[in-house]
GROMACS .gro file of C-alpha atoms in nm:
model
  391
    1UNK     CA    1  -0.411   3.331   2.588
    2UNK     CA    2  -0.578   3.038   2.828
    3UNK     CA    3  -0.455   2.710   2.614
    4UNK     CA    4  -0.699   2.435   2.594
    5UNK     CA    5  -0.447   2.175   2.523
    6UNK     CA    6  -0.159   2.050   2.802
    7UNK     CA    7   0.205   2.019   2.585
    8UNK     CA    8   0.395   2.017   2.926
    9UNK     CA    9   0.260   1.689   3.069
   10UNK     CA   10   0.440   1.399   3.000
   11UNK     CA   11   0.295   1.079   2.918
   12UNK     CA   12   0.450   0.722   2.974
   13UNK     CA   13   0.471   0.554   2.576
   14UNK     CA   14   0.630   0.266   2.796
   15UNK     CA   15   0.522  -0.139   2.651
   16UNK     CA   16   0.300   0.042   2.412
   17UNK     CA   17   0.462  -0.096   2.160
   18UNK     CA   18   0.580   0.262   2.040
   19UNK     CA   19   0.889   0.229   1.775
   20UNK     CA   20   1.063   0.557   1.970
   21UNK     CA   21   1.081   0.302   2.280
   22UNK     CA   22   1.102  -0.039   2.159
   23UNK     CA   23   1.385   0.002   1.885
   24UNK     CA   24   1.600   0.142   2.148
   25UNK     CA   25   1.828  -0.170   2.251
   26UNK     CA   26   1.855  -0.253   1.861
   27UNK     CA   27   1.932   0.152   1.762
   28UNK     CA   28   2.114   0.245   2.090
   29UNK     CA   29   2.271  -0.133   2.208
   30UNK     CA   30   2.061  -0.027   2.530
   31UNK     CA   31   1.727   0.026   2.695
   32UNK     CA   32   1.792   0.319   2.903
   33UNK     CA   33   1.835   0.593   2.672
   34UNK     CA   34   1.614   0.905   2.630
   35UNK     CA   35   1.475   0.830   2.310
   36UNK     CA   36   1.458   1.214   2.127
   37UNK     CA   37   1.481   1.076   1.776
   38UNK     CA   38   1.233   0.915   1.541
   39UNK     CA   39   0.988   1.187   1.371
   40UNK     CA   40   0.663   1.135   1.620
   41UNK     CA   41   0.541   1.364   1.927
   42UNK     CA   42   0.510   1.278   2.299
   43UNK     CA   43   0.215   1.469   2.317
   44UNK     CA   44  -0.170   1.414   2.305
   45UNK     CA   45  -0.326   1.467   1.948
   46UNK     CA   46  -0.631   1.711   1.909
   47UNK     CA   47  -0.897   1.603   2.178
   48UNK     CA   48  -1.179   1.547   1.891
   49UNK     CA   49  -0.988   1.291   1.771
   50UNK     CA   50  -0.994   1.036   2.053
   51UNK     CA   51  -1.377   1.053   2.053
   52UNK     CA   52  -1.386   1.041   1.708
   53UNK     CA   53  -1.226   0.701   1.678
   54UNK     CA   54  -1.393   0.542   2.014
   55UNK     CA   55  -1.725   0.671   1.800
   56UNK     CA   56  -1.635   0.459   1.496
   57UNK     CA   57  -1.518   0.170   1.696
   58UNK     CA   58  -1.830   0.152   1.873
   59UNK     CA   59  -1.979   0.009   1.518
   60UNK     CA   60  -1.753  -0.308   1.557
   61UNK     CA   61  -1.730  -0.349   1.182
   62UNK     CA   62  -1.428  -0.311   0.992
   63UNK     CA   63  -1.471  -0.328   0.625
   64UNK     CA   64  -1.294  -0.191   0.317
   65UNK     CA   65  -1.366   0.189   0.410
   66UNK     CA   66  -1.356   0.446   0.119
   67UNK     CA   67  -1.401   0.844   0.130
   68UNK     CA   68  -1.637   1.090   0.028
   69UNK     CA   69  -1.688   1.484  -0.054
   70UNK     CA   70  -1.681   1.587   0.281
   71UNK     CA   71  -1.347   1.412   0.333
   72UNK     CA   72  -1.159   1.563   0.028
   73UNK     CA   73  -1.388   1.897   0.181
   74UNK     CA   74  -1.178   1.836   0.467
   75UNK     CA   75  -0.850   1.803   0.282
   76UNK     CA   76  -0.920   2.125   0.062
   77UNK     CA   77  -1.101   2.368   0.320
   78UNK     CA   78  -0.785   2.309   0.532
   79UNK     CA   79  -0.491   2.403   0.250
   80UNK     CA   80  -0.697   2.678   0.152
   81UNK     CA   81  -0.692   2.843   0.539
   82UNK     CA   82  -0.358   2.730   0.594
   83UNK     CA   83  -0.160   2.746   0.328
   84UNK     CA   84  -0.387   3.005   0.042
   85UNK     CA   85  -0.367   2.665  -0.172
   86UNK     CA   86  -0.703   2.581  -0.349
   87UNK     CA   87  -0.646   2.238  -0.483
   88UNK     CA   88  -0.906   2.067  -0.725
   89UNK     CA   89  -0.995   1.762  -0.516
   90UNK     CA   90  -1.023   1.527  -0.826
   91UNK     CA   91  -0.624   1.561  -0.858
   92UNK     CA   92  -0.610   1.393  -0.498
   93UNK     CA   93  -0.470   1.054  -0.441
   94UNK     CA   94  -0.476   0.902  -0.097
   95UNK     CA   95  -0.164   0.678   0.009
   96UNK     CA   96  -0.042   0.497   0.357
   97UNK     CA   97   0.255   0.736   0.344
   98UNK     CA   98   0.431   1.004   0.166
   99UNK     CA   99   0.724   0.699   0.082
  100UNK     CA  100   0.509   0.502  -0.075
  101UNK     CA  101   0.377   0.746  -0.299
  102UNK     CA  102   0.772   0.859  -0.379
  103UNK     CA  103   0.844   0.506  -0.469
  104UNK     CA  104   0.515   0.498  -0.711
  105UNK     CA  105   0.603   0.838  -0.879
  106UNK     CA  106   0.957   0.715  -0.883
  107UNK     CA  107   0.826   0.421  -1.086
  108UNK     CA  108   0.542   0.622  -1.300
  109UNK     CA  109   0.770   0.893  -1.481
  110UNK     CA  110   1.121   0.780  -1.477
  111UNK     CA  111   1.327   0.533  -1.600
  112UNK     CA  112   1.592   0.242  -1.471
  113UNK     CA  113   1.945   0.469  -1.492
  114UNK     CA  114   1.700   0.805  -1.499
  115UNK     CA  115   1.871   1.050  -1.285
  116UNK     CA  116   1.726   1.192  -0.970
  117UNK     CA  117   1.833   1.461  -0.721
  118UNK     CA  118   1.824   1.496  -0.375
  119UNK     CA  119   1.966   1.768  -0.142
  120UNK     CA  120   2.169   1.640   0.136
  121UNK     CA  121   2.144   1.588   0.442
  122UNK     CA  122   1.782   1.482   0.367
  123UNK     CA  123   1.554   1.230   0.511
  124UNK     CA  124   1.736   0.871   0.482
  125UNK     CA  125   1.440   0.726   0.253
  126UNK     CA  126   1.501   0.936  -0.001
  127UNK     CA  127   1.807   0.791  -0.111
  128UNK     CA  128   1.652   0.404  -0.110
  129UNK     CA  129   1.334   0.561  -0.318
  130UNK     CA  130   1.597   0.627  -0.599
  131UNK     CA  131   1.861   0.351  -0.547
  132UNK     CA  132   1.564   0.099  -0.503
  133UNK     CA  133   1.421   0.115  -0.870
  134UNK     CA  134   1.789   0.131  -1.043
  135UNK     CA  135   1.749   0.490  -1.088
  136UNK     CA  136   2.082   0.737  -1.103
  137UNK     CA  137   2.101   0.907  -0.768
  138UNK     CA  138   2.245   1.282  -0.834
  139UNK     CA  139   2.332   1.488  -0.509
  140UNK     CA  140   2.286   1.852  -0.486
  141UNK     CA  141   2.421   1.948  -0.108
  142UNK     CA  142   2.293   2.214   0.065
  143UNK     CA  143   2.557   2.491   0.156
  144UNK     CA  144   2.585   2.508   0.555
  145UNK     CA  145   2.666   2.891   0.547
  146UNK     CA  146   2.743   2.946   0.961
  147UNK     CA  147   2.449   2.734   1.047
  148UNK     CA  148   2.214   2.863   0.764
  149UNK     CA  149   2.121   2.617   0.486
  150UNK     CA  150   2.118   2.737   0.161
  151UNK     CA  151   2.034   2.568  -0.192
  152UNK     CA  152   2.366   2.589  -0.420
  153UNK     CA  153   2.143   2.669  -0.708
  154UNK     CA  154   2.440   2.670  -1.020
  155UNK     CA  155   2.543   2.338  -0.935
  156UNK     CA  156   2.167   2.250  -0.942
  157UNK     CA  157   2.119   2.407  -1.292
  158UNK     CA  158   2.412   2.171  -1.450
  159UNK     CA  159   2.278   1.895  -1.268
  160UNK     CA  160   1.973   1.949  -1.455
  161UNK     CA  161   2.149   2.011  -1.768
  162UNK     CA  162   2.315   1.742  -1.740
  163UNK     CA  163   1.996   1.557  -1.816
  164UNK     CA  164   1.794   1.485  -1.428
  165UNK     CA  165   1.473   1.362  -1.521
  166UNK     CA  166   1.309   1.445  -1.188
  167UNK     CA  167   1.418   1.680  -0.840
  168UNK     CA  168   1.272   1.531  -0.503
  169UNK     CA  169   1.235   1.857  -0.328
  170UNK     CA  170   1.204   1.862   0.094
  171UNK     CA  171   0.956   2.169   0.212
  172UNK     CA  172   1.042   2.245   0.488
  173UNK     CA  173   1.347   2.086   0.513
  174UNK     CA  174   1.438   1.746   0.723
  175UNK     CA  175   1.698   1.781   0.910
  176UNK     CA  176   1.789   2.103   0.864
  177UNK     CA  177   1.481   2.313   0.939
  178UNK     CA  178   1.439   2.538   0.691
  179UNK     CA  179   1.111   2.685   0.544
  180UNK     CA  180   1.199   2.773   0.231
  181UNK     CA  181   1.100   3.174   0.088
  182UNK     CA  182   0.869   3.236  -0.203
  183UNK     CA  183   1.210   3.385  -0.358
  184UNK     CA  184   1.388   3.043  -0.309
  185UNK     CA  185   1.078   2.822  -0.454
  186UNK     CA  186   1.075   3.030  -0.727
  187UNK     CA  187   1.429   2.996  -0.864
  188UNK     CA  188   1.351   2.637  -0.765
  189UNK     CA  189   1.046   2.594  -0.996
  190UNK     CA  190   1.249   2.844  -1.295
  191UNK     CA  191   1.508   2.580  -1.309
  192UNK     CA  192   1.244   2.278  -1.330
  193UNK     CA  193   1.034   2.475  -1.607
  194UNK     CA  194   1.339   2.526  -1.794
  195UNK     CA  195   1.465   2.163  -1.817
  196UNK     CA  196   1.145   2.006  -1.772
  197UNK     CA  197   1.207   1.834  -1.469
  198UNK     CA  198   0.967   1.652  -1.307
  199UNK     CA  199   0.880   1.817  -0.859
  200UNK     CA  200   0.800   1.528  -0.624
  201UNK     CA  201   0.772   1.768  -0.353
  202UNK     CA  202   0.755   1.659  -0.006
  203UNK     CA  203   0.563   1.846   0.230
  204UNK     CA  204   0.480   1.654   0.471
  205UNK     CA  205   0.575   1.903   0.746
  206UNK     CA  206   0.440   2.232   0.622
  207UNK     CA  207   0.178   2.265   0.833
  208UNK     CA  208   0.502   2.326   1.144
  209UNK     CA  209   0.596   2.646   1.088
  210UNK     CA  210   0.741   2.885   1.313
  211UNK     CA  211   0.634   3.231   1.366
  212UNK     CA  212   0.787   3.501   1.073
  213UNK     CA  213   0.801   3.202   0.838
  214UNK     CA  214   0.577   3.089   0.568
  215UNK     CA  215   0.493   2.775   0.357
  216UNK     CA  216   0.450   2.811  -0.008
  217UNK     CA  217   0.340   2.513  -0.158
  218UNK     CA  218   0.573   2.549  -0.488
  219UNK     CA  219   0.285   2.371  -0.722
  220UNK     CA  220   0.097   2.701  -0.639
  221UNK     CA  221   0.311   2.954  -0.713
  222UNK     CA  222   0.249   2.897  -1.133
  223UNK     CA  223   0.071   2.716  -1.374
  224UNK     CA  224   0.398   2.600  -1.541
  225UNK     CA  225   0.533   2.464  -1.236
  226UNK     CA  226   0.202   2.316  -1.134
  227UNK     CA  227   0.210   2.114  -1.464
  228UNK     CA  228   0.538   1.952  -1.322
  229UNK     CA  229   0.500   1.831  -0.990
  230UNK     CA  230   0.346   1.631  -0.739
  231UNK     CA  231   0.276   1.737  -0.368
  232UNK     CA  232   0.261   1.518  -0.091
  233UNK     CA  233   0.132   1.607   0.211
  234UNK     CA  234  -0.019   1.412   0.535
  235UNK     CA  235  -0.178   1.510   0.853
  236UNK     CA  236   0.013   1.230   1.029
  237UNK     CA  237   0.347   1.451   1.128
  238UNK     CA  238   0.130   1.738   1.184
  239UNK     CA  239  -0.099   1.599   1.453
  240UNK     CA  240   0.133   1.335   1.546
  241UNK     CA  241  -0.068   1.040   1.383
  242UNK     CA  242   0.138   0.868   1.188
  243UNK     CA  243   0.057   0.505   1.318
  244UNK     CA  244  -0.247   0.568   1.177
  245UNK     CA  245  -0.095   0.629   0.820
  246UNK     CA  246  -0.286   0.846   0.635
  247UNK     CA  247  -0.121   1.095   0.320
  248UNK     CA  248  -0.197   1.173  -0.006
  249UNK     CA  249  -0.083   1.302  -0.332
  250UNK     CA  250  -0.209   1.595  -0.531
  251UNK     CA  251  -0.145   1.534  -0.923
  252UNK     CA  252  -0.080   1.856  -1.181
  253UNK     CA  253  -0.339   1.647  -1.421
  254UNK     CA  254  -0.663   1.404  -1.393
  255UNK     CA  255  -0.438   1.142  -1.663
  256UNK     CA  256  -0.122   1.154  -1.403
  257UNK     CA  257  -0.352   1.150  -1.140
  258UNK     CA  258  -0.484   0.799  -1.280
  259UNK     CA  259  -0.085   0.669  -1.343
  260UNK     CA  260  -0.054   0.750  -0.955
  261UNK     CA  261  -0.387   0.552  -0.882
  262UNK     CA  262  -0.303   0.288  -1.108
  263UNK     CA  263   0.047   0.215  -0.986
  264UNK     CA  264  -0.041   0.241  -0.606
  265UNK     CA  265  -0.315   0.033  -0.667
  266UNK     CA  266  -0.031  -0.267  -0.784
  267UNK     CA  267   0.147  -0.158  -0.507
  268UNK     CA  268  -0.143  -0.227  -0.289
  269UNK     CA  269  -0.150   0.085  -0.133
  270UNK     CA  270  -0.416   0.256  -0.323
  271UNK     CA  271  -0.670   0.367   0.007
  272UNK     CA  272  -0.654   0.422   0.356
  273UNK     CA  273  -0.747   0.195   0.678
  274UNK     CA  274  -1.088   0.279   0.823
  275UNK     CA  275  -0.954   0.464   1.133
  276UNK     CA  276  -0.691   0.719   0.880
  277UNK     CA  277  -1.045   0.848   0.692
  278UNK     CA  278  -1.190   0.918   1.038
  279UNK     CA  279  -0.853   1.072   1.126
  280UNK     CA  280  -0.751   1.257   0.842
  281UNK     CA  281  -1.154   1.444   0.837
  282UNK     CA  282  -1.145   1.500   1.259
  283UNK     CA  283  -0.743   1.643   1.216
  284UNK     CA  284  -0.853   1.891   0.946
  285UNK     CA  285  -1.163   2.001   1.099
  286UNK     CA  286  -1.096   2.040   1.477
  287UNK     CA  287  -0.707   2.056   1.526
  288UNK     CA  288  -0.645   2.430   1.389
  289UNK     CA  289  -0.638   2.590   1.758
  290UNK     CA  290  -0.427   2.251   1.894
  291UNK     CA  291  -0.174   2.362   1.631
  292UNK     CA  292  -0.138   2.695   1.677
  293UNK     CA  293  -0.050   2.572   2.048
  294UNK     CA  294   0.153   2.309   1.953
  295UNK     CA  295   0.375   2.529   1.764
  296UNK     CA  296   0.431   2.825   2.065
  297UNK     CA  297   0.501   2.491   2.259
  298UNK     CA  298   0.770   2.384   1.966
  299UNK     CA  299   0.921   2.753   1.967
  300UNK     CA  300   0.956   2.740   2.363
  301UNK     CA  301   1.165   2.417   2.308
  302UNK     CA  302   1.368   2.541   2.015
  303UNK     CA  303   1.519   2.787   2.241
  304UNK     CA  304   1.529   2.658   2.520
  305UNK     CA  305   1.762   2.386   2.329
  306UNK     CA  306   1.933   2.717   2.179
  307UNK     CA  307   2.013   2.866   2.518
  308UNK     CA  308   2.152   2.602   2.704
  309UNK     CA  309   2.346   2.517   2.432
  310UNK     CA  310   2.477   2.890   2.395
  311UNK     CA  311   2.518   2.898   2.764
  312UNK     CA  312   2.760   2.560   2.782
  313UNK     CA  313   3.112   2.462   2.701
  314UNK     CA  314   3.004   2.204   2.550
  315UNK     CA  315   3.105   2.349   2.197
  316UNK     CA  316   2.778   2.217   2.049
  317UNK     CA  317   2.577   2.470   1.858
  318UNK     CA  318   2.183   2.395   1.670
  319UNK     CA  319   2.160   2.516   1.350
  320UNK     CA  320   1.886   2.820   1.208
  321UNK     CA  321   1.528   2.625   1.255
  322UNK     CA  322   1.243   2.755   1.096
  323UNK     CA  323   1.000   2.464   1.056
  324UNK     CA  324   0.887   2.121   1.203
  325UNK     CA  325   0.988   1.990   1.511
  326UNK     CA  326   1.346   1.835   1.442
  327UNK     CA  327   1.641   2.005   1.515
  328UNK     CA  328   2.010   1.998   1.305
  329UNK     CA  329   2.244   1.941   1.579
  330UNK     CA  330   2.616   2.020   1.500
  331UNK     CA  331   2.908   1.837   1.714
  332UNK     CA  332   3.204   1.965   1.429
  333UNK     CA  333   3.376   2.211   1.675
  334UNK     CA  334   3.377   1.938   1.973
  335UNK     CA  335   3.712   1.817   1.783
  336UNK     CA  336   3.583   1.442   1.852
  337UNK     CA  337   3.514   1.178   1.506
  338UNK     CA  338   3.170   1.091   1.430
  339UNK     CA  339   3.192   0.746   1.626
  340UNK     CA  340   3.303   0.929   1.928
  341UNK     CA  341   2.999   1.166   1.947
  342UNK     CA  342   2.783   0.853   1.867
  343UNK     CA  343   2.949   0.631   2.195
  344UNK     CA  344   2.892   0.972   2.423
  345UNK     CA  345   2.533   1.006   2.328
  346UNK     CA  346   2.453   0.632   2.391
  347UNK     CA  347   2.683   0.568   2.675
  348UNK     CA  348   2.769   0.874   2.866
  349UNK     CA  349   2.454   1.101   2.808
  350UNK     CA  350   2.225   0.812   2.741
  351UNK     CA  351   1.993   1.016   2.489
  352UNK     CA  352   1.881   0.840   2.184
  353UNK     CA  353   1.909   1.081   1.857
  354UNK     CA  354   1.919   1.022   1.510
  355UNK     CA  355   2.258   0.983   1.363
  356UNK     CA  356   2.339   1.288   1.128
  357UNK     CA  357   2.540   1.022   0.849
  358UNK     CA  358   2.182   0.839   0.787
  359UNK     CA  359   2.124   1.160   0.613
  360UNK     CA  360   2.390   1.145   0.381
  361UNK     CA  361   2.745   1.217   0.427
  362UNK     CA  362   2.746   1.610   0.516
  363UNK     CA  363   2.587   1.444   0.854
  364UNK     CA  364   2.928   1.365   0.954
  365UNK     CA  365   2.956   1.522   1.333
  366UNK     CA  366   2.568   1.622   1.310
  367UNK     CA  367   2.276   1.431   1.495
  368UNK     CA  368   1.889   1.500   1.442
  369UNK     CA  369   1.696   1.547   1.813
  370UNK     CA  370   1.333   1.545   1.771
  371UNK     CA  371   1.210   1.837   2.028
  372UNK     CA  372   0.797   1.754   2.014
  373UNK     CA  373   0.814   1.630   2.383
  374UNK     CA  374   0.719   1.806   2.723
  375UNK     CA  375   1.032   2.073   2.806
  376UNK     CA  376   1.105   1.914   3.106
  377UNK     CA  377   1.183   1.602   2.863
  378UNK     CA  378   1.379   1.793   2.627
  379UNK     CA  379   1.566   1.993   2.951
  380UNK     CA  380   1.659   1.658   3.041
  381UNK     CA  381   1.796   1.531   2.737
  382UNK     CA  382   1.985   1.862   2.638
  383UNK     CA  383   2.138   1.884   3.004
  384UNK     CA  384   2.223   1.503   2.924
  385UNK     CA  385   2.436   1.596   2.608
  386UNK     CA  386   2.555   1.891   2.757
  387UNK     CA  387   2.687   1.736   3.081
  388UNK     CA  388   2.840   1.411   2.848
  389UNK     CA  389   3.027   1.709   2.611
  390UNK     CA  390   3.167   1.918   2.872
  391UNK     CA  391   3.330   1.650   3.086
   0.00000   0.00000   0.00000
């Protein structure tokens, strides 16, 4: 297979104001670290794109910008070939951000003391979305079975009987990589159905999936789970846009599809910037085959992370990934505290990761690396850690 798009060349993101770089010295306390953490790529996004937007600047006007059929044509032709998910485009909602929209449907069907639960370790937002609005934050921790996350599904069914008035699901999983089975999502939705519990559902990486692994979007699997929950999804992770900031949400109803309009309009965060639209239509349309490479490119990375690792004395091991581009690091069986793995990272490896506690406490001795960079970037920074562990 000739690929049209170049994953191995590495582009300087130096004084371009790029968060990965310039919240080093504050995340890090220094500049020179390898920064492999924050959830954005070092690669080029789909080629249409850049000619897309230099097309729209070339107007020079900038007004309120709204969408149209062959945008929300974009949005549905795209689950439908993707993911076999044929969504009624009146139920969408557009949003700056899959956050934002959490913190509206947060606000929109439960109530201050409400319970919520979340499955640690889980992206750090989601435990502000729920402590933020004096909601009851329940925890439902994944099992680590020998590096293989698994949902713990009885303690899950007395959290819900125990009155949770909604579940914030992650699909696919950040950190830990999974891609959860049509058997999983199921037992998921079951549970929901049965104590009517509302699904925000977060999927704002399903389009990364690795080869022998599927996405089910779990509002699709049956009508009675549809009626419960809310999916949000964004191009922005997929084809590493997310300065652009461009989401939405798809609604189970058209009367809690205008709550979710209503409240992100008095959040102020009801449409998109002029450049997402253009984005979001170019992403859908053109960036299938830039995918499809992007993800051999991922897979390449993954093990190459996996065999060095394997290889070393470093006693470091990655745990099963099946999905996006982040990758569950575990540091348990180096013997060293949290702190300790932390100070070698910054100081003696100098490689920037996310710290596994910001996930929640079963992120103690764990660290997140981000591997959507050129492999002679991610070589570097796993020789780096390796080199730092063995001395």
């Amino acid at each position: 297979m000739i690929l049209r798009n170049d994953f191995k060349e590495v582009i300087n993101r130096e004084n371009t104001r790029s968060a990965k770089f310039e919240y080093r010295e504050k995340l890090f306390g220094r500049s020179d670290v390898l920064p492999l953490w924050v959830a954005d790529m070092d690669f080029a996004s789909v080629p249409e794109l850049q000619d897309a937007l230099i097309e729209r600047a070339k107007h020079n006007v900038y007004g309120y910008t709204t969408y149209d059929d062959d945008i929300l044509n974009a949005v549905k032709n795209w689950l439908k070939k993707r993911h076999d998910y044929d969504v009624n485009t009146d139920l969408i909602t557009f949003s700056p951000g899959v956050i934002p929209s959490l913190h509206a449907l947060v606000q929109i069907f439960t109530e201050e003391n409400d319970q919520i639960v979340i499955q640690p370790p889980v992206y750090p937002p989601f435990f502000s979305v729920v402590k933020a609005h004096n909601r009851q934050l329940v925890e439902n921790p994944l099992i680590n079975n020998d590096g293989h996350y698994e949902i713990n599904f009885d303690h899950l069914e007395q959290l819900f009987k125990q009155g949770a008035k909604a579940f914030i699901l992650c699909s696919p999983h950040n950190p830990v990589g999974r891609v959860w089975t049509k058997e999983e999502l199921e037992q998921l939705a079951k549970l929901c159905v049965q104590y009517d519990v509302y699904l925000f559902s977060d999927e704002i990486h399903a389009d990364v999936i690795f080869s022998s692994y599927k996405h089910y979007p779990i509002a699709h699997l049956n009508k009675d789970i549809h009626q419960l929950t809310f999916t949000l999804m964004a191009p922005s992770k997929t084809f590493n846009i997310a300065g652009l900031q461009a989401s939405y949400v798809i609604s189970p109803n058209r009367d809690f599809k205008k709550k979710v309009d209503e409240q992100l309009m008095r959040q102020g965060a009801m449409t998109l910037n002029t450049f997402a639209f253009t984005a979001l239509e170019v992403v859908y349309n053109h960036g299938e085959e830039w995918l499809d490479e992007l993800i051999e490119q991922l897979e390449e990375n993954k093990q190459l992370v996996n065999d060095k690792l394997e290889q070393s004395q470093s006693n470091i091991s990655s745990v099963d990934t099946e999905g996006t581009y982040l990758v569950w690091l575990d540091f348990s069986k180096t013997g060293l505290k949290h702190e300790e793995i932390k100070r070698k990272l910054n100081d003696e490896a100098k490689v920037g990761l996310n710290d596994g506690k910001s996930f929640g406490d079963q992120g103690e001795q764990f660290m997140r690396i981000n591997i959507a960079s050129p492999p002679s970037i991610i070589e570097e920074g796993i020789d780096r850690i390796i080199k730092a562990f063995e001395s």
